[in-house]
Amino acid sequence: MHDRAPSRRTLLTATAALAAAATTGAVTPATAAIDHDRLRRLLSRMSLEEKVGQLFVMRVYGHSATAPDQADIDANLKEIGVRTAAELVARYHVGGIIYFAWAHNTRDPHQIAALSNGIQRAGLAQPTPLPLLISTDQEHGIVARVGEPATLVPGAMALGAGGSHADARKAARIAGAELAALGIRQNYAPVADVNVNPANPVIGVRSFGADPRAVAGLVAAQVRGYQSAGVAATSKHFPGHGDTETDSHYGLPKIGHTREQWAELDAPPFESAIAAGIDSIMTAHIVVPALDPSEDPATLSRPILTGILREQLGYDGVVVTDSLGMQGVRTKYGDDRVPVLALKAGVDQLLNPPHLDIAWNAVLKAVKDGEITEERLDESILRILRLKAKLGLFRDPYVSDRDVDRTVGTRAHLAAADRIAESTTTLLRNDGGLLPLDRRRQPNLLVVGADPASPSGTTGPPTATLAQAFTDLGFTATALSTGTAPGTAKIDQAVAASAGKDVVVVGTYNVTAGSAQRVLVARLVATGVPVVTVALRNPYDIAQLTGQAATVATYSWTDVELRAAARVIAGRAEPRGRLPVPVQRADDPAQVLYPIGYGLTY
């Protein structure tokens, strides 16, 4: 294994200088005690440059901390001015690194563990040896950076449909245990946004639902699940990103809620997360004029982050920005001002700035010029160091191949994910009792529809996954990918392929009024062959479709949820999911077709 961890004895020798900053005695990372005086002494030994570095969590390309592929070296040189993750740590003393699949950080479990160990080794080689907090966005569902053979559990809205706090906590505990085994100790999940706007382009099924109290309970369950596994959970996106029609990756959304509406709709899940002991909270690049009339993005708003989050809600954990490369936070101020203003607003961790040299030097200059005091810097660094100590990273930041093998993608974890997924599949329509299908009376199936790219890059495509699942259940199933925008020729091909079939299953994906997927379903319905639609992402698809005999919602298109949907359709599992959001009429949103809590059974 590349970047293999040193022996336990070597590790203890190398970290003797900072062992005092952590607990003594054999305790688990989830329960490590913190010696605050020793952390302050550690802080007093850090240079100003090291302190500034601790505030940053940065991306870096490559599968290895010291020997990435040449293309990744080139990308690092172009974007960051360093060749490798180890050089990034040595030059900028960054406090954390965020993993992305597109940065080639997450190829397979043993590689991820080796990368983590290489990064930690670089951290301990600094003048002041410091472990790093390695993070990622492993929400599950439609956002997953680590894929198979790691366990993929149902995402937030699926868990909202299941409605079980025990299942939500179990899913997070499994996910957290596997992340910890890979050296990823801060997860940017669970999403605490309440998705009250069906047109929300950036949250949607990443939310547990539209009922603030229901979302609050599931958020708390997942916080406890992740943190019991030794991973810092991160509720996002404060003060609440659930009612927007603008994607903050590309613009600056404005939330029109009054302060009273915010307290009723948006605040409860964050309050619940804080009560559950959440380790970190992520900010939103959104404008909420009722909370800050200056109309600064919340990430840069002192009234929101210090006035409301710190003082009103009493939160004293780590505050991390959403990515500083997103357009929503860059529209009003330059890249040199954004990190400084974020710190002045009350932020602790500065995530993924587009130009690290500009951001890092801007913070350093702000301290030297007196715009930010070193005492203010120390407040944030102490929060970060406390979290690292709580997670046991000073005691032992390394992971092992053995832990990977006995934790990641185990049969027990995969079986639990399958069981949880079965409880989330929601049956919305079943005309004439078409479902469950019977492999003796309806043996020949055609599976067509959208094949969106895998959230993790390791699952799907959905049509093939569903067809294989039906085949495994004793049906004869054929897959035909028609895409999210099927043309006339592809629709004609699907209609021709339906001849002689007993049932056609159509996977739909974000159907809109002008979507060609509507034409596909209508043409298939016109053949007289019974049609079952499977909403692969948004349950709102059903409001745009007519004529199908049955509809189920899966809330994601990862294999675990598609296989569960196949078992429900085939009668091997009961449909137990209930809508966690209302589905409104497409032509009259004031009318609700299917309310929260709706779901059919057999």
Tab-separated table of C-alpha atoms in Angstrom, residues 6-333:
chain	number	residue	atom	x	y	z
A	6	PRO	CA	4.494	3.754	10.250
A	7	SER	CA	4.507	1.291	13.086
A	8	ARG	CA	2.690	2.162	16.285
A	9	ARG	CA	6.023	2.616	18.088
A	10	THR	CA	7.351	4.960	15.368
A	11	LEU	CA	4.141	6.943	15.488
A	12	LEU	CA	4.276	7.377	19.239
A	13	THR	CA	7.876	8.545	19.040
A	14	ALA	CA	7.104	11.023	16.269
A	15	THR	CA	4.138	12.489	18.105
A	16	ALA	CA	5.666	12.629	21.578
A	17	ALA	CA	6.056	16.391	21.323
A	18	LEU	CA	2.341	16.913	20.944
A	19	ALA	CA	0.945	13.961	22.834
A	20	ALA	CA	0.360	16.313	25.722
A	21	ALA	CA	-2.223	18.093	23.630
A	22	ALA	CA	-4.490	15.086	23.685
A	23	THR	CA	-5.958	12.715	26.162
A	24	THR	CA	-4.046	9.961	27.891
A	25	GLY	CA	-5.313	6.441	28.257
A	26	ALA	CA	-6.999	4.115	25.802
A	27	VAL	CA	-10.253	5.716	24.767
A	28	THR	CA	-12.135	5.668	21.498
A	29	PRO	CA	-11.949	8.671	19.164
A	30	ALA	CA	-15.629	9.341	19.771
A	31	THR	CA	-15.078	9.856	23.491
A	32	ALA	CA	-11.575	11.335	23.705
A	33	ALA	CA	-11.235	13.828	26.547
A	34	ILE	CA	-9.675	17.221	25.897
A	35	ASP	CA	-7.005	18.977	27.938
A	36	HIS	CA	-7.678	22.620	27.089
A	37	ASP	CA	-4.615	24.000	28.857
A	38	ARG	CA	-2.324	21.765	26.852
A	39	LEU	CA	-4.033	22.755	23.610
A	40	ARG	CA	-3.421	26.410	24.510
A	41	ARG	CA	0.240	25.673	25.113
A	42	LEU	CA	0.383	23.988	21.704
A	43	LEU	CA	-1.250	27.052	20.179
A	44	SER	CA	1.315	29.340	21.837
A	45	ARG	CA	4.112	27.468	20.026
A	46	MET	CA	2.585	28.023	16.572
A	47	SER	CA	3.845	30.735	14.245
A	48	LEU	CA	1.382	33.198	12.747
A	49	GLU	CA	1.751	31.449	9.379
A	50	GLU	CA	0.908	28.101	10.961
A	51	LYS	CA	-2.123	29.627	12.646
A	52	VAL	CA	-3.419	31.073	9.384
A	53	GLY	CA	-2.936	27.713	7.683
A	54	GLN	CA	-5.001	25.889	10.299
A	55	LEU	CA	-8.066	27.861	9.187
A	56	PHE	CA	-8.021	26.467	5.650
A	57	VAL	CA	-9.483	23.226	4.306
A	58	MET	CA	-8.244	22.734	0.752
A	59	ARG	CA	-8.749	20.456	-2.234
A	60	VAL	CA	-5.750	18.763	-3.794
A	61	TYR	CA	-5.474	16.503	-6.834
A	62	GLY	CA	-4.109	12.983	-6.676
A	63	HIS	CA	-4.532	9.495	-5.274
A	64	SER	CA	-1.282	9.733	-3.287
A	65	ALA	CA	0.076	12.407	-0.952
A	66	THR	CA	3.576	12.172	-2.409
A	67	ALA	CA	3.385	10.398	-5.786
A	68	PRO	CA	0.247	11.452	-7.703
A	69	ASP	CA	-0.142	10.943	-11.433
A	70	GLN	CA	1.514	13.539	-13.673
A	71	ALA	CA	-1.846	14.987	-14.741
A	72	ASP	CA	-2.677	15.607	-11.074
A	73	ILE	CA	0.734	17.188	-10.451
A	74	ASP	CA	0.052	19.518	-13.376
A	75	ALA	CA	-3.401	20.407	-12.006
A	76	ASN	CA	-1.951	21.107	-8.558
A	77	LEU	CA	0.776	23.329	-9.999
A	78	LYS	CA	-1.777	25.254	-12.051
A	79	GLU	CA	-4.355	25.771	-9.292
A	80	ILE	CA	-2.344	25.752	-6.053
A	81	GLY	CA	1.311	26.177	-6.984
A	82	VAL	CA	2.395	22.905	-5.360
A	83	ARG	CA	2.951	19.461	-6.803
A	84	THR	CA	1.432	17.215	-4.128
A	85	ALA	CA	-0.685	17.097	-0.998
A	86	ALA	CA	2.485	16.812	1.090
A	87	GLU	CA	3.843	20.002	-0.484
A	88	LEU	CA	0.495	21.737	0.121
A	89	VAL	CA	0.713	20.919	3.840
A	90	ALA	CA	4.375	21.957	4.066
A	91	ARG	CA	3.881	25.288	2.316
A	92	TYR	CA	0.532	26.459	3.671
A	93	HIS	CA	0.171	24.449	6.940
A	94	VAL	CA	-3.468	23.791	6.033
A	95	GLY	CA	-5.608	22.442	8.856
A	96	GLY	CA	-7.661	20.181	6.630
A	97	ILE	CA	-8.030	18.633	3.177
A	98	ILE	CA	-11.303	17.845	1.421
A	99	TYR	CA	-11.606	14.785	-0.801
A	100	PHE	CA	-13.384	14.753	-4.163
A	101	ALA	CA	-13.843	11.961	-6.682
A	102	TRP	CA	-13.077	14.387	-9.529
A	103	ALA	CA	-9.750	15.236	-7.846
A	104	HIS	CA	-8.924	11.497	-7.972
A	105	ASN	CA	-8.779	11.245	-4.193
A	106	THR	CA	-11.265	8.376	-3.868
A	107	ARG	CA	-10.399	5.503	-6.212
A	108	ASP	CA	-10.740	2.609	-3.780
A	109	PRO	CA	-10.714	2.054	-0.011
A	110	HIS	CA	-7.086	1.054	0.458
A	111	GLN	CA	-5.902	3.913	-1.752
A	112	ILE	CA	-8.013	6.399	0.239
A	113	ALA	CA	-6.580	5.115	3.514
A	114	ALA	CA	-3.046	5.385	2.137
A	115	LEU	CA	-3.684	8.935	0.941
A	116	SER	CA	-4.991	9.863	4.389
A	117	ASN	CA	-1.906	8.401	6.044
A	118	GLY	CA	0.384	10.280	3.663
A	119	ILE	CA	-1.395	13.544	4.448
A	120	GLN	CA	-1.136	12.925	8.197
A	121	ARG	CA	2.550	12.124	7.853
A	122	ALA	CA	3.039	15.473	6.128
A	123	GLY	CA	1.174	17.194	8.972
A	124	LEU	CA	3.428	15.645	11.590
A	125	ALA	CA	6.548	16.640	9.623
A	126	GLN	CA	5.831	20.356	10.094
A	127	PRO	CA	7.809	22.570	12.520
A	128	THR	CA	4.801	22.344	14.826
A	129	PRO	CA	3.555	18.788	14.193
A	130	LEU	CA	-0.216	18.869	13.668
A	131	PRO	CA	-2.630	16.244	12.346
A	132	LEU	CA	-5.088	17.272	9.653
A	133	LEU	CA	-8.862	17.080	9.653
A	134	ILE	CA	-9.715	15.243	6.419
A	135	SER	CA	-13.244	15.849	5.172
A	136	THR	CA	-15.642	15.082	2.338
A	137	ASP	CA	-19.277	15.433	1.252
A	138	GLN	CA	-20.605	11.935	1.882
A	139	GLU	CA	-24.296	12.725	2.259
A	140	HIS	CA	-25.285	9.477	0.499
A	141	GLY	CA	-28.179	9.462	-1.915
A	142	ILE	CA	-27.341	11.871	-4.736
A	143	VAL	CA	-24.112	13.240	-3.174
A	144	ALA	CA	-21.450	10.629	-2.442
A	145	ARG	CA	-17.702	11.039	-2.973
A	146	VAL	CA	-16.774	7.533	-1.807
A	147	GLY	CA	-18.473	4.783	-3.789
A	148	GLU	CA	-18.556	1.014	-4.011
A	149	PRO	CA	-17.135	-1.212	-2.612
A	150	ALA	CA	-17.862	1.070	0.366
A	151	THR	CA	-21.436	0.840	1.605
A	152	LEU	CA	-23.854	3.340	0.073
A	153	VAL	CA	-26.835	3.919	2.350
A	154	PRO	CA	-30.067	5.753	1.464
A	155	GLY	CA	-29.864	9.537	1.281
A	156	ALA	CA	-31.746	12.129	3.284
A	157	MET	CA	-35.135	12.278	1.565
A	158	ALA	CA	-35.259	8.491	1.338
A	159	LEU	CA	-34.660	8.328	5.088
A	160	GLY	CA	-37.332	11.002	5.459
A	161	ALA	CA	-39.719	8.691	3.603
A	162	GLY	CA	-38.753	5.855	5.927
A	163	GLY	CA	-39.400	8.085	8.914
A	164	SER	CA	-37.342	5.969	11.314
A	165	HIS	CA	-34.906	7.727	13.646
A	166	ALA	CA	-33.320	4.359	14.383
A	167	ASP	CA	-32.689	3.710	10.682
A	168	ALA	CA	-31.329	7.240	10.158
A	169	ARG	CA	-28.938	6.796	13.068
A	170	LYS	CA	-27.904	3.313	11.915
A	171	ALA	CA	-27.235	4.546	8.374
A	172	ALA	CA	-25.058	7.367	9.705
A	173	ARG	CA	-23.217	5.063	12.082
A	174	ILE	CA	-22.387	2.669	9.217
A	175	ALA	CA	-21.352	5.533	6.963
A	176	GLY	CA	-19.305	7.121	9.734
A	177	ALA	CA	-17.501	3.922	10.656
A	178	GLU	CA	-16.448	3.408	7.048
A	179	LEU	CA	-15.290	7.018	6.641
A	180	ALA	CA	-13.273	6.814	9.861
A	181	ALA	CA	-11.582	3.636	8.617
A	182	LEU	CA	-10.496	5.590	5.526
A	183	GLY	CA	-9.085	8.461	7.605
A	184	ILE	CA	-11.961	10.825	6.770
A	185	ARG	CA	-12.976	12.311	10.101
A	186	GLN	CA	-15.223	15.255	9.184
A	187	ASN	CA	-18.284	14.622	7.033
A	188	TYR	CA	-20.284	17.477	5.548
A	189	ALA	CA	-23.592	15.830	6.451
A	190	PRO	CA	-26.406	15.699	7.414
A	191	VAL	CA	-28.218	18.356	5.401
A	192	ALA	CA	-30.432	20.323	7.795
A	193	ASP	CA	-32.230	22.348	5.129
A	194	VAL	CA	-36.033	22.029	5.038
A	195	ASN	CA	-36.993	21.622	1.383
A	196	VAL	CA	-40.215	23.622	1.241
A	197	ASN	CA	-39.689	24.650	-2.407
A	198	PRO	CA	-40.161	21.879	-5.024
A	199	ALA	CA	-38.267	24.037	-7.546
A	200	ASN	CA	-35.138	24.107	-5.350
A	201	PRO	CA	-32.329	23.216	-7.787
A	202	VAL	CA	-29.558	22.566	-5.273
A	203	ILE	CA	-31.138	20.887	-2.217
A	204	GLY	CA	-34.219	18.832	-3.165
A	205	VAL	CA	-33.779	15.188	-2.162
A	206	ARG	CA	-30.625	16.114	-0.212
A	207	SER	CA	-33.115	17.310	2.437
A	208	PHE	CA	-34.999	14.971	4.762
A	209	GLY	CA	-38.258	16.685	3.797
A	210	ALA	CA	-40.577	19.670	4.113
A	211	ASP	CA	-41.728	19.292	7.739
A	212	PRO	CA	-39.306	21.181	10.034
A	213	ARG	CA	-40.009	18.960	13.060
A	214	ALA	CA	-39.585	15.733	11.110
A	215	VAL	CA	-36.355	17.021	9.580
A	216	ALA	CA	-35.107	18.099	13.007
A	217	GLY	CA	-35.577	14.619	14.461
A	218	LEU	CA	-33.765	12.904	11.583
A	219	VAL	CA	-30.914	15.426	11.648
A	220	ALA	CA	-30.353	14.764	15.357
A	221	ALA	CA	-30.431	10.995	14.746
A	222	GLN	CA	-27.783	11.253	12.047
A	223	VAL	CA	-25.594	13.578	14.115
A	224	ARG	CA	-25.565	10.983	16.878
A	225	GLY	CA	-24.897	8.182	14.387
A	226	TYR	CA	-21.917	9.840	12.729
A	227	GLN	CA	-20.374	11.107	15.941
A	228	SER	CA	-20.762	7.781	17.736
A	229	ALA	CA	-18.565	6.365	14.965
A	230	GLY	CA	-15.814	8.931	15.580
A	231	VAL	CA	-16.648	11.265	12.684
A	232	ALA	CA	-17.490	14.952	13.097
A	233	ALA	CA	-20.919	15.577	11.608
A	234	THR	CA	-21.645	18.882	9.869
A	235	SER	CA	-25.161	20.267	9.597
A	236	LYS	CA	-25.640	22.461	6.556
A	237	HIS	CA	-26.431	25.031	5.167
A	238	PHE	CA	-27.008	27.615	7.928
A	239	PRO	CA	-29.303	29.544	8.239
A	240	GLY	CA	-31.292	27.311	5.843
A	241	HIS	CA	-31.118	26.708	2.082
A	242	GLY	CA	-34.464	24.948	1.611
A	243	ASP	CA	-36.535	27.708	-0.003
A	244	THR	CA	-34.537	28.923	-2.984
A	245	GLU	CA	-34.855	28.681	-6.751
A	246	THR	CA	-31.246	29.774	-7.355
A	247	ASP	CA	-28.287	27.387	-7.152
A	248	SER	CA	-25.637	29.038	-4.971
A	249	HIS	CA	-22.905	27.333	-7.023
A	250	TYR	CA	-23.788	29.730	-9.847
A	251	GLY	CA	-25.588	32.703	-8.246
A	252	LEU	CA	-26.545	34.323	-4.957
A	253	PRO	CA	-29.971	33.117	-3.777
A	254	LYS	CA	-32.229	35.375	-1.750
A	255	ILE	CA	-34.540	33.918	0.911
A	256	GLY	CA	-37.672	35.961	1.535
A	257	HIS	CA	-38.606	34.431	4.882
A	258	THR	CA	-39.453	36.799	7.720
A	259	ARG	CA	-37.585	36.284	10.982
A	260	GLU	CA	-40.691	34.534	12.328
A	261	GLN	CA	-40.889	32.235	9.293
A	262	TRP	CA	-37.184	31.482	9.640
A	263	ALA	CA	-37.687	30.534	13.296
A	264	GLU	CA	-40.592	28.269	12.363
A	265	LEU	CA	-39.322	26.690	9.123
A	266	ASP	CA	-35.525	26.849	8.967
A	267	ALA	CA	-34.209	26.993	12.516
A	268	PRO	CA	-35.571	23.775	14.122
A	269	PRO	CA	-33.164	21.293	12.463
A	270	PHE	CA	-30.141	23.414	13.395
A	271	GLU	CA	-31.409	23.810	16.952
A	272	SER	CA	-31.873	20.035	17.059
A	273	ALA	CA	-28.358	19.440	15.742
A	274	ILE	CA	-26.882	21.754	18.366
A	275	ALA	CA	-28.849	19.986	21.107
A	276	ALA	CA	-27.466	16.668	19.825
A	277	GLY	CA	-23.896	17.967	20.210
A	278	ILE	CA	-23.065	18.685	16.569
A	279	ASP	CA	-19.327	19.139	15.984
A	280	SER	CA	-19.525	21.511	13.023
A	281	ILE	CA	-22.025	23.615	11.095
A	282	MET	CA	-21.621	24.757	7.485
A	283	THR	CA	-22.712	28.180	6.292
A	284	ALA	CA	-24.870	28.976	3.262
A	285	HIS	CA	-24.033	31.410	0.480
A	286	ILE	CA	-27.529	32.919	0.634
A	287	VAL	CA	-28.977	36.340	1.411
A	288	VAL	CA	-31.677	36.554	4.092
A	289	PRO	CA	-32.632	40.236	4.388
A	290	ALA	CA	-34.819	39.609	7.450
A	291	LEU	CA	-31.764	38.285	9.320
A	292	ASP	CA	-29.217	40.747	7.906
A	293	PRO	CA	-30.470	43.869	6.108
A	294	SER	CA	-26.987	44.455	4.615
A	295	GLU	CA	-27.756	41.563	2.251
A	296	ASP	CA	-24.309	40.058	2.711
A	297	PRO	CA	-24.206	36.293	2.073
A	298	ALA	CA	-24.778	34.423	5.349
A	299	THR	CA	-21.206	33.091	5.107
A	300	LEU	CA	-19.978	36.688	5.496
A	301	SER	CA	-22.680	37.930	7.876
A	302	ARG	CA	-21.752	38.705	11.469
A	303	PRO	CA	-25.432	39.250	12.454
A	304	ILE	CA	-26.236	35.718	11.215
A	305	LEU	CA	-23.148	33.739	12.263
A	306	THR	CA	-22.258	35.512	15.505
A	307	GLY	CA	-25.547	37.181	16.390
A	308	ILE	CA	-27.865	34.252	15.678
A	309	LEU	CA	-25.770	31.064	15.516
A	310	ARG	CA	-23.274	31.833	18.292
A	311	GLU	CA	-25.222	34.117	20.617
A	312	GLN	CA	-28.919	33.320	20.070
A	313	LEU	CA	-28.583	29.568	19.505
A	314	GLY	CA	-25.594	29.185	21.847
A	315	TYR	CA	-23.403	27.236	19.427
A	316	ASP	CA	-19.683	27.124	20.240
A	317	GLY	CA	-18.546	24.383	17.855
A	318	VAL	CA	-16.677	24.710	14.584
A	319	VAL	CA	-18.255	26.824	11.819
A	320	VAL	CA	-17.080	25.929	8.309
A	321	THR	CA	-17.909	27.862	5.170
A	322	ASP	CA	-19.443	26.233	2.150
A	323	SER	CA	-16.921	26.166	-0.690
A	324	LEU	CA	-15.443	29.599	-1.245
A	325	GLY	CA	-15.146	28.757	-4.927
A	326	MET	CA	-18.936	28.924	-5.346
A	327	GLN	CA	-20.280	31.937	-7.192
A	328	GLY	CA	-22.784	32.767	-4.451
A	329	VAL	CA	-20.056	33.993	-2.084
A	330	ARG	CA	-17.968	35.694	-4.805
A	331	THR	CA	-20.601	37.999	-6.313
A	332	LYS	CA	-20.235	40.904	-3.895
A	333	TYR	CA	-16.589	40.861	-2.775
